[in-house]
CSV table of C-alpha atoms and ligand atoms in Angstrom, one decimal:
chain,number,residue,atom,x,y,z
R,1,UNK,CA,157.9,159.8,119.5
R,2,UNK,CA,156.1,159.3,115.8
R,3,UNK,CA,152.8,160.2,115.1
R,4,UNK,CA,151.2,158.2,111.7
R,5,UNK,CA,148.3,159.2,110.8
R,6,UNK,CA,146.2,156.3,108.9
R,7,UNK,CA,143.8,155.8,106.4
R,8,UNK,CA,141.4,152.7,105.0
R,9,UNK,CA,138.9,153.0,102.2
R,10,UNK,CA,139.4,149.7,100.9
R,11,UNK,CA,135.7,148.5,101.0
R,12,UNK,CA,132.9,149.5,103.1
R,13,UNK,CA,134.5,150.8,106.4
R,14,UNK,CA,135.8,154.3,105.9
R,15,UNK,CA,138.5,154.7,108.4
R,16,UNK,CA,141.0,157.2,110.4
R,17,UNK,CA,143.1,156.6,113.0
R,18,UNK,CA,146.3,157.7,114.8
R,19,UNK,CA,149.2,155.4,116.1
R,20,UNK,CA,152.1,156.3,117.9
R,21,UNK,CA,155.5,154.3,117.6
R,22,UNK,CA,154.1,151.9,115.1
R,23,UNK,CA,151.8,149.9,118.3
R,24,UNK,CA,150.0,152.4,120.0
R,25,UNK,CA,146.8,153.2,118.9
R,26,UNK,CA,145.8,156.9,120.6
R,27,UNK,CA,142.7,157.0,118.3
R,28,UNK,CA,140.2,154.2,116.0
R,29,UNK,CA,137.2,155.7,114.2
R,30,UNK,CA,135.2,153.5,111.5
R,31,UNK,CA,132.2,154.5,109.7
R,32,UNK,CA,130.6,151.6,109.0
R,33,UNK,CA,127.9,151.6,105.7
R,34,UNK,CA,126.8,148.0,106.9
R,35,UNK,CA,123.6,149.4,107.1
R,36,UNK,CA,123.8,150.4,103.5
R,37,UNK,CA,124.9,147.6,102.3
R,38,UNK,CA,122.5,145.0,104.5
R,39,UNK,CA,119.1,144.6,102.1
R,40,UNK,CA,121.6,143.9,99.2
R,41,UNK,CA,123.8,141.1,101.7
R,42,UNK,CA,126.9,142.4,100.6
R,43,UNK,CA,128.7,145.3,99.4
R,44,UNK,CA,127.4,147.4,96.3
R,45,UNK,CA,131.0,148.9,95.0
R,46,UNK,CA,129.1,151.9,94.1
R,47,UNK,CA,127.1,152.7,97.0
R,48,UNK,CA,130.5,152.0,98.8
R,49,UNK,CA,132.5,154.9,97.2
R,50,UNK,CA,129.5,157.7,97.6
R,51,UNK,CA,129.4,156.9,101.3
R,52,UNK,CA,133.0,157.0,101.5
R,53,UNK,CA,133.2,160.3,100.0
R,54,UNK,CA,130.9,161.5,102.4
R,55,UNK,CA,132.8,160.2,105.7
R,56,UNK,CA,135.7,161.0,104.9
R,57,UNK,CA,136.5,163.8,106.1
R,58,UNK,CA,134.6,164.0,109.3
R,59,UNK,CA,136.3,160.3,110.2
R,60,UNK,CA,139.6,162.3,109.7
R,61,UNK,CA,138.8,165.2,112.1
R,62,UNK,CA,137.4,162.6,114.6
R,63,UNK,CA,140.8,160.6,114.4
R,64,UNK,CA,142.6,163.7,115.0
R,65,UNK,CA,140.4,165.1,117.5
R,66,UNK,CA,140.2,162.1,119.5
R,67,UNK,CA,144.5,161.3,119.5
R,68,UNK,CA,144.5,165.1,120.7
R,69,UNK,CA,146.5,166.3,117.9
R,70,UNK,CA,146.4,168.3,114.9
R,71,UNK,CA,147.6,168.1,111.5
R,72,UNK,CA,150.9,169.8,111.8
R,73,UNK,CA,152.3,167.3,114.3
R,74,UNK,CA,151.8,164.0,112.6
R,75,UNK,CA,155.3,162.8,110.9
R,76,UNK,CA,153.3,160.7,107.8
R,77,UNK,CA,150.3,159.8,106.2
R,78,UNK,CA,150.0,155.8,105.8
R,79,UNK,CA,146.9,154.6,103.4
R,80,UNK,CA,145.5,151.1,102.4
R,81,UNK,CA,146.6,151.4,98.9
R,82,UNK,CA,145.8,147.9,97.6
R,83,UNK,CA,143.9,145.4,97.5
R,84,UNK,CA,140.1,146.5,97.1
R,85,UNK,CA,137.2,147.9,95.2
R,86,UNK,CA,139.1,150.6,93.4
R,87,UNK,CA,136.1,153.4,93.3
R,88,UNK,CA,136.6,152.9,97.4
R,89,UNK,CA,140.4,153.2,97.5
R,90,UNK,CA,140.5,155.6,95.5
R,91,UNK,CA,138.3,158.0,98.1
R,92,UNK,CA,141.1,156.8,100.7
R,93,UNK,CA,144.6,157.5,98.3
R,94,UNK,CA,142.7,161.0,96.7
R,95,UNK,CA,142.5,162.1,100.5
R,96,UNK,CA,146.1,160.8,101.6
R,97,UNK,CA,148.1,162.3,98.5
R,98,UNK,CA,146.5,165.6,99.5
R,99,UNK,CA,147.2,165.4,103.3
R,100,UNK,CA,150.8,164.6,102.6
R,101,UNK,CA,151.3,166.9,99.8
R,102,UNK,CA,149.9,169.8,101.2
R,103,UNK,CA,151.7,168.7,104.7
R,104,UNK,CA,155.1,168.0,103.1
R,105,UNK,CA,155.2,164.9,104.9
R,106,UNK,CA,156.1,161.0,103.6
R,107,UNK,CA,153.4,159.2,102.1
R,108,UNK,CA,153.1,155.4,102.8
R,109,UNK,CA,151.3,153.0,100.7
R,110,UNK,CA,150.4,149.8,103.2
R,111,UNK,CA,149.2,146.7,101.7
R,112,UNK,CA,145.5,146.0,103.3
R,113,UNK,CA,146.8,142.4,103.3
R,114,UNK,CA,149.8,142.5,105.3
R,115,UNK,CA,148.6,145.5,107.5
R,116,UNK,CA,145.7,142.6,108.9
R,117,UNK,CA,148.6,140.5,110.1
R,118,UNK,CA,150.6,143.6,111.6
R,119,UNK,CA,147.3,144.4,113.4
R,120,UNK,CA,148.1,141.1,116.0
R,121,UNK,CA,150.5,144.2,117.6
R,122,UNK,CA,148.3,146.8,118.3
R,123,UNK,CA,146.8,148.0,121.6
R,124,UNK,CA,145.0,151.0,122.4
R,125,UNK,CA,147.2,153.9,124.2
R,126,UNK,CA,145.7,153.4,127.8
R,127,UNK,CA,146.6,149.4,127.5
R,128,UNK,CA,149.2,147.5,128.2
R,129,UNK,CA,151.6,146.8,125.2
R,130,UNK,CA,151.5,143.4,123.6
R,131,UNK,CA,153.7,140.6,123.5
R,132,UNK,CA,155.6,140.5,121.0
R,133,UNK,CA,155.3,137.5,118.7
R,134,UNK,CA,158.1,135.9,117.6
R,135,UNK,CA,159.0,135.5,114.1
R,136,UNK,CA,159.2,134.2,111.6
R,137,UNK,CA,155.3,133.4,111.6
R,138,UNK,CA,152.7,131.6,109.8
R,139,UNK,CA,150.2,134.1,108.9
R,140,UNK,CA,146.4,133.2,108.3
R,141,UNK,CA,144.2,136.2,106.8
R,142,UNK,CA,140.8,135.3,106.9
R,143,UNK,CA,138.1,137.8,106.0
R,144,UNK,CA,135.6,139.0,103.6
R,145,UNK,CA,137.6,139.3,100.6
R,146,UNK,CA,140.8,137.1,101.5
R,147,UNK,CA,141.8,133.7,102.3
R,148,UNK,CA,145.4,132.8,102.4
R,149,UNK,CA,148.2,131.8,104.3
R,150,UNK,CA,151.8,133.5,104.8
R,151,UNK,CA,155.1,133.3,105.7
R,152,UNK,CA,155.8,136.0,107.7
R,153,UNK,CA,159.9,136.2,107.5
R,154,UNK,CA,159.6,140.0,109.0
R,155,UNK,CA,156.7,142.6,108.8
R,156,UNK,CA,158.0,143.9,106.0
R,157,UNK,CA,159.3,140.2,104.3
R,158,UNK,CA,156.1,138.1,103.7
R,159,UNK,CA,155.3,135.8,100.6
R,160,UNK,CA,152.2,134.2,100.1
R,161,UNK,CA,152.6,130.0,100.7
R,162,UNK,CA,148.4,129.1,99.8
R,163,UNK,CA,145.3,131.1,99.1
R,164,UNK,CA,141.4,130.4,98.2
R,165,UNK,CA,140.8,129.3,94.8
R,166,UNK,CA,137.3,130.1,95.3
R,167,UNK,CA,135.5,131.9,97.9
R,168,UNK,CA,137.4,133.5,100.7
R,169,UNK,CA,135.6,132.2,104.3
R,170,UNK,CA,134.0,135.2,105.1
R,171,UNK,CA,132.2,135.3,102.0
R,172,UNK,CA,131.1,131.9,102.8
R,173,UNK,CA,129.7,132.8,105.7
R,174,UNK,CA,128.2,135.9,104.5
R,175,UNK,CA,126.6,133.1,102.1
R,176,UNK,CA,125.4,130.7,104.3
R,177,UNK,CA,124.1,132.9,106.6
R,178,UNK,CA,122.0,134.7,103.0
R,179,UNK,CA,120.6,130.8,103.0
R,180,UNK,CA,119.6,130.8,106.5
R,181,UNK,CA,118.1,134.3,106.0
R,182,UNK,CA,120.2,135.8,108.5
R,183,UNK,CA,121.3,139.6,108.7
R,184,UNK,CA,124.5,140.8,107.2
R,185,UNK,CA,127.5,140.3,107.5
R,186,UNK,CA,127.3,136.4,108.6
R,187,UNK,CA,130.3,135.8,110.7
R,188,UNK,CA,129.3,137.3,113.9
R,189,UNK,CA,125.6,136.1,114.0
R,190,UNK,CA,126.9,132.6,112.9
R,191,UNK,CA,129.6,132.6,115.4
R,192,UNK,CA,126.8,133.4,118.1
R,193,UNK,CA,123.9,130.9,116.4
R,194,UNK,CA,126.5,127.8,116.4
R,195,UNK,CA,127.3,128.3,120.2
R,196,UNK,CA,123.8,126.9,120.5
R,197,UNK,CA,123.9,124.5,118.1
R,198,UNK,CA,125.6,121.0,117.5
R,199,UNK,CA,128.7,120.6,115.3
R,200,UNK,CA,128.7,117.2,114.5
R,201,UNK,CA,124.6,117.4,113.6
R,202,UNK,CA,125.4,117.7,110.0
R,203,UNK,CA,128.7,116.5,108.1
R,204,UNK,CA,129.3,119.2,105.5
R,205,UNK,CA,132.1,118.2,103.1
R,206,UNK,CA,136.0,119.6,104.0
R,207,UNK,CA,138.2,120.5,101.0
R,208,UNK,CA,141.3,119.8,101.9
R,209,UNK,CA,142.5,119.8,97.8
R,210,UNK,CA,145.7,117.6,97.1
R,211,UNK,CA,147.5,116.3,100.1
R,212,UNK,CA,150.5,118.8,100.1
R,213,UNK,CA,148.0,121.6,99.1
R,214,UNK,CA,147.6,125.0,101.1
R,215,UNK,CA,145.1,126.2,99.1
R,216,UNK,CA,141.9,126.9,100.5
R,217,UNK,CA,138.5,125.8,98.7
R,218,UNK,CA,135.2,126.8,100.7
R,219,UNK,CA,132.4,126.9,97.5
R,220,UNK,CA,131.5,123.4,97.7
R,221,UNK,CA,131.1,123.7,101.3
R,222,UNK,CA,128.5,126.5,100.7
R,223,UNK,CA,126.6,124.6,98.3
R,224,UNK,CA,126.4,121.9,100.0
R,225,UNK,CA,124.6,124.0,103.1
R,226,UNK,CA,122.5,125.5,100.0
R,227,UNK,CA,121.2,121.9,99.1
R,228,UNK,CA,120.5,121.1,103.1
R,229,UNK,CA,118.7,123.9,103.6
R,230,UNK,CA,116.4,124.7,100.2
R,231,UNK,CA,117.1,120.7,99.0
R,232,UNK,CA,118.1,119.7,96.0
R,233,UNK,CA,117.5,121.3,92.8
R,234,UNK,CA,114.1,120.0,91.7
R,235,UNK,CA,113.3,118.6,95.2
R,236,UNK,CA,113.3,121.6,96.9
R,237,UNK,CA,112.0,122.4,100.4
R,238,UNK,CA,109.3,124.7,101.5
R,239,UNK,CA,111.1,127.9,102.4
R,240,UNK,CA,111.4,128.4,106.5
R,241,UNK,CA,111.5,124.7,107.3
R,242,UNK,CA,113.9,124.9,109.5
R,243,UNK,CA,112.7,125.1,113.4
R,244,UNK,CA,115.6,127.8,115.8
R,245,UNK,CA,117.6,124.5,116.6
R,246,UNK,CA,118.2,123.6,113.5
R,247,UNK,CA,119.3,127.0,112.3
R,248,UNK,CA,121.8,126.7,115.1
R,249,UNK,CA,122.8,122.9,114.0
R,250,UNK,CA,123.5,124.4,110.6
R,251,UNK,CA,125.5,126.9,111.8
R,252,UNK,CA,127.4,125.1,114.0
R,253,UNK,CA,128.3,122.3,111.6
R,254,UNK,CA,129.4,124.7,108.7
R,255,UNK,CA,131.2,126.8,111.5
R,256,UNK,CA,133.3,123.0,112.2
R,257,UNK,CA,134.0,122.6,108.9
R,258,UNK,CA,135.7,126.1,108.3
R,259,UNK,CA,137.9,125.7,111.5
R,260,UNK,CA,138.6,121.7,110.1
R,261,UNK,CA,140.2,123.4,107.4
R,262,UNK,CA,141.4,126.5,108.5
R,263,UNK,CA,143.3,124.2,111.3
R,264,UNK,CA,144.5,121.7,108.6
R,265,UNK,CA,146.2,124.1,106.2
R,266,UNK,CA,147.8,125.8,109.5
R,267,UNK,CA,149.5,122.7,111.0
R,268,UNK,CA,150.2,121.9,106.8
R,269,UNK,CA,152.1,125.0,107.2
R,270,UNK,CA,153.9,124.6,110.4
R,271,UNK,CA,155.0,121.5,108.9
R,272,UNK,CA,156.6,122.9,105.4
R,273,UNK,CA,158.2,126.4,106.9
R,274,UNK,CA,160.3,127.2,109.8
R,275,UNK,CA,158.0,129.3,112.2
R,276,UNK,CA,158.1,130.1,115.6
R,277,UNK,CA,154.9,131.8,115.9
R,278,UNK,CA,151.2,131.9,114.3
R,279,UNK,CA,149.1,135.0,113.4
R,280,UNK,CA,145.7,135.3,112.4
R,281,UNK,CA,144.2,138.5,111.3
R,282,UNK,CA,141.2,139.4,109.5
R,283,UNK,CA,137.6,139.7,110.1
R,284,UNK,CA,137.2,136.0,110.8
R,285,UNK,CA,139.7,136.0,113.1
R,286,UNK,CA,137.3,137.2,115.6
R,287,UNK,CA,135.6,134.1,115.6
R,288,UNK,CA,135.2,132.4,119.0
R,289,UNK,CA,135.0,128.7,117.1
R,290,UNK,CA,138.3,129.4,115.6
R,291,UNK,CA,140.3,131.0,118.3
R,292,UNK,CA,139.5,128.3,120.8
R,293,UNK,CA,140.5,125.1,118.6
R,294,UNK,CA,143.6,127.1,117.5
R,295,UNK,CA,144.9,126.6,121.2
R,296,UNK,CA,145.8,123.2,120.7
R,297,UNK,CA,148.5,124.1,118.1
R,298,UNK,CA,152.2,123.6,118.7
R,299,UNK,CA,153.3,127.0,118.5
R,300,UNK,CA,151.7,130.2,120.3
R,301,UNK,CA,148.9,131.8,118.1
R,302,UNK,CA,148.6,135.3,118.0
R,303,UNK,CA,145.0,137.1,117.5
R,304,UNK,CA,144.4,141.0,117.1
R,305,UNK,CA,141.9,142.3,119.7
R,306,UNK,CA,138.8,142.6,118.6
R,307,UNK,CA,138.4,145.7,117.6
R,308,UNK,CA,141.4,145.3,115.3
R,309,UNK,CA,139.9,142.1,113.8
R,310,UNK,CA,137.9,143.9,110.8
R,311,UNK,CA,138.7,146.8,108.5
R,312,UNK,CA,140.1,149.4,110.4
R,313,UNK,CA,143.1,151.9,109.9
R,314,UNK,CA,145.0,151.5,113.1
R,315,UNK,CA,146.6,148.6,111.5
R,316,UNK,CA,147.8,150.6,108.2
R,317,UNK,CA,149.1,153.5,110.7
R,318,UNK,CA,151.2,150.7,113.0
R,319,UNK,CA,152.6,148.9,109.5
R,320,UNK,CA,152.5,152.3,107.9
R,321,UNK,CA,155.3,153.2,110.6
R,322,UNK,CA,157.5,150.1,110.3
R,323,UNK,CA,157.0,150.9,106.9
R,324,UNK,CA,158.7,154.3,106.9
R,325,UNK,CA,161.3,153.4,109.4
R,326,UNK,CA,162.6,151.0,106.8
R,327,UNK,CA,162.5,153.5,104.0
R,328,UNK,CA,159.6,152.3,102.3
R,329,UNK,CA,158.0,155.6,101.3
R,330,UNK,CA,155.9,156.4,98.2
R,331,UNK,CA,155.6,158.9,96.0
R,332,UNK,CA,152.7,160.8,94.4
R,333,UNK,CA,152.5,158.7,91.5
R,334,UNK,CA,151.5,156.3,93.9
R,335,UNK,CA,148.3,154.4,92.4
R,336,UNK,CA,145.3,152.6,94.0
R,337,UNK,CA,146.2,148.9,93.0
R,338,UNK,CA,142.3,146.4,92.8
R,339,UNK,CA,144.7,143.1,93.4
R,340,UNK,CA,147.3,142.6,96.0
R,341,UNK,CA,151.3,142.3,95.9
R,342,UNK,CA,152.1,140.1,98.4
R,343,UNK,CA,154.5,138.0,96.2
R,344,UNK,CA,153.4,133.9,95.7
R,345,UNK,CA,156.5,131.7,97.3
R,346,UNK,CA,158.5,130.4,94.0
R,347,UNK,CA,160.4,127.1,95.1
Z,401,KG4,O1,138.4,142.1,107.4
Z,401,KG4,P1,137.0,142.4,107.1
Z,401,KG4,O2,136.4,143.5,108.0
Z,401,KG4,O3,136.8,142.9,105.6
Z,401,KG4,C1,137.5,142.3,104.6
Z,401,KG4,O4,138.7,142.7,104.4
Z,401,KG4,O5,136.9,141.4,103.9
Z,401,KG4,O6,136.2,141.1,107.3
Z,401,KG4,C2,134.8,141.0,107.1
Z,401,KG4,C3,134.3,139.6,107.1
Z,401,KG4,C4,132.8,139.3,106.8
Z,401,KG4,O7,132.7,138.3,105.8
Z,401,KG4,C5,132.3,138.9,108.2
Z,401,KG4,O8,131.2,138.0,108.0
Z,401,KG4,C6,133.4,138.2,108.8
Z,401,KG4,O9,134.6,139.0,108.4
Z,401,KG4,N1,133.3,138.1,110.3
Z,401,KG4,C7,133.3,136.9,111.0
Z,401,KG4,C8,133.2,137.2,112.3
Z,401,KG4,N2,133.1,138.6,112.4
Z,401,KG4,C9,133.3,139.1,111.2
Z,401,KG4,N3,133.3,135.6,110.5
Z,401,KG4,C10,133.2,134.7,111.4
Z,401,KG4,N4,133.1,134.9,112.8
Z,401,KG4,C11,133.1,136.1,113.3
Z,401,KG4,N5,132.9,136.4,114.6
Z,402,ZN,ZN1,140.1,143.4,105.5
């Protein structure tokens, strides 16, 4: 048995958690600072790293308290190590140097990235296991920060095939629902607003870029729900025109349009690299829009649960294990990294 203890600072979730054999998730704790963050509608990088120096070490104890065990029997310390607002990874590395140092145990950098696709394998201890998914995999991370596609050769062999050139979706729904003068963050309240609603009310432009292209491109979409909403610039609208169901048409349309393209650059994908499998990780990948049209792909999709949808640090404890098995340990020197490695394909 392995115990990996695992840490995520990479934005505004400070996180602990222990995971057993690489799957097996015996403790989860999040502090969120959502609240901190909501009158601003997104996250202050500032306000981010004092809050994170304050949870910190009570979301370790909890993590350890909860999985029942204590320093001395965990084999390594895995941390998010890249990518991310660097005054909040740097809370998250400081503390994981530290525990491994002074604990003379491996330290793991994890990839924030990657460890969003991993978390499709993770169950809590008193669950059954998953099913594994068979690889290799096209990988979709959709979330806050990041949209782009994978091909996921092996957990520890995955190059980057297409990515936003723009805004990642979640930030587009963090944006749209700003416009509607919903609460922060956007993707769940949307997701709920557009079961209501009608998506074909209102045809909001898909980017689908060249024909080939699995890039993502979500800005225009966002504007052009900016310009239906407030109206054009110099014929705008009164502010609050817009009666419950059409608040709910809005969302619903704009929530069609993201799963139009998310689908297209999938089966884009499918088509270009050998793949047995799909995985979709990331906050958006909690989406109920999104996980019910990707049913009617060719291949079996793979979701996390939902608790391992958005930031958390079961999912760099699990890849921090596979990780380590394969030799992949860091040293000290180790450095909190703002952009990701995830190589680009070259062909
Ligand atoms: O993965 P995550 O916790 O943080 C980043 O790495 O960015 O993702 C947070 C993002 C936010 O933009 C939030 O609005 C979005 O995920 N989100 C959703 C849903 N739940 C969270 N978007 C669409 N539908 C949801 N149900
Ligand atoms: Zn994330």
């Amino acid at each position: 048995m392995s115990l990996v203890l695992g840490i995520e600072s990479t934005c505004d979730e400070t996180a602990a958690s222990v995971v057993q054999d690489g799957t097996r998730v015996l403790s989860n704790v999040i502090a969120s600072q959502v609240q901190l963050h909501q009158v601003y509608k997104g996250v202050v990088p500032e306000i981010a790293s004092r809050a994170h120096i304050e949870n910190i070490l009570p979301v370790l104890d909890s993590a350890l308290s909860q999985a029942g065990t204590t320093l001395d029997q965990i084999d390594a310390v895995a941390v998010a190590q890249r990518p991310g607002l660097i005054g909040s990874l740097l809370i998250g590395v400081t503390a994981a140097k530290t525990l491994a140092w002074s604990l003379q145990k491996p330290l793991i950098g994890v990839d924030h990235v990657q460890a969003h696709l991993y978390s499709v394998r993770l169950s809590a201890h008193d669950r059954s296991p998953r099913e594994q998914c068979p690889l290799p995999a096209i990988g979709l991370v959709c979330s806050g920060g990041h949209t782009a596609l994978y091909h996921v050769r092996d957990w520890t062999d995955i190059v980057r095939i297409g990515q936003t050139i723009d805004d990642a979706v979640g930030e587009a729904y963090d944006k749209v629902a700003a416009i509607l003068n919903l609460p922060y963050p956007g993707g769940p309240v949307i997701d709920r607003l557009a079961e209501q609603g009608n998506p074909e009310a209102i045809q909001f432009p898909r980017s689908y870029l060249e024909r080939t292209s699995l890039d993502f491109s979500f800005s225009g979409l966002k504007t052009s729900v900016l310009y239906h909403v407030r109206g054009h610039p110099g014929r705008e609208k009164p502010s609050n025109s817009l009666t419950h169901q059409q608040v709910c048409d809005v969302c619903a349309s704009f929530q069609q349009a993201c799963v139009d393209v998310l689908m297209n650059k999938i089966r884009r994908a499918l088509e270009r690299y050998p793949s047995r499998s799909v995985v979709i990780g990331g906050g958006v990948s909690a989406n109920r829009g999104l996980r019910a049209q990707t049913q009617s792909l060719p291949v079996p999709v793979y979701f996390p649960e939902w608790v391992y949808c958005t930031d958390n640090a079961a999912m760099i404890a699990g890849l921090g294990q596979i990780l380590m098995d394969r030799g992949f340990i860091s040293d000290l020197s180790m450095d909190a990294m703002t952009s990701g490695s995830i190589p680009a394909m070259t062909d």
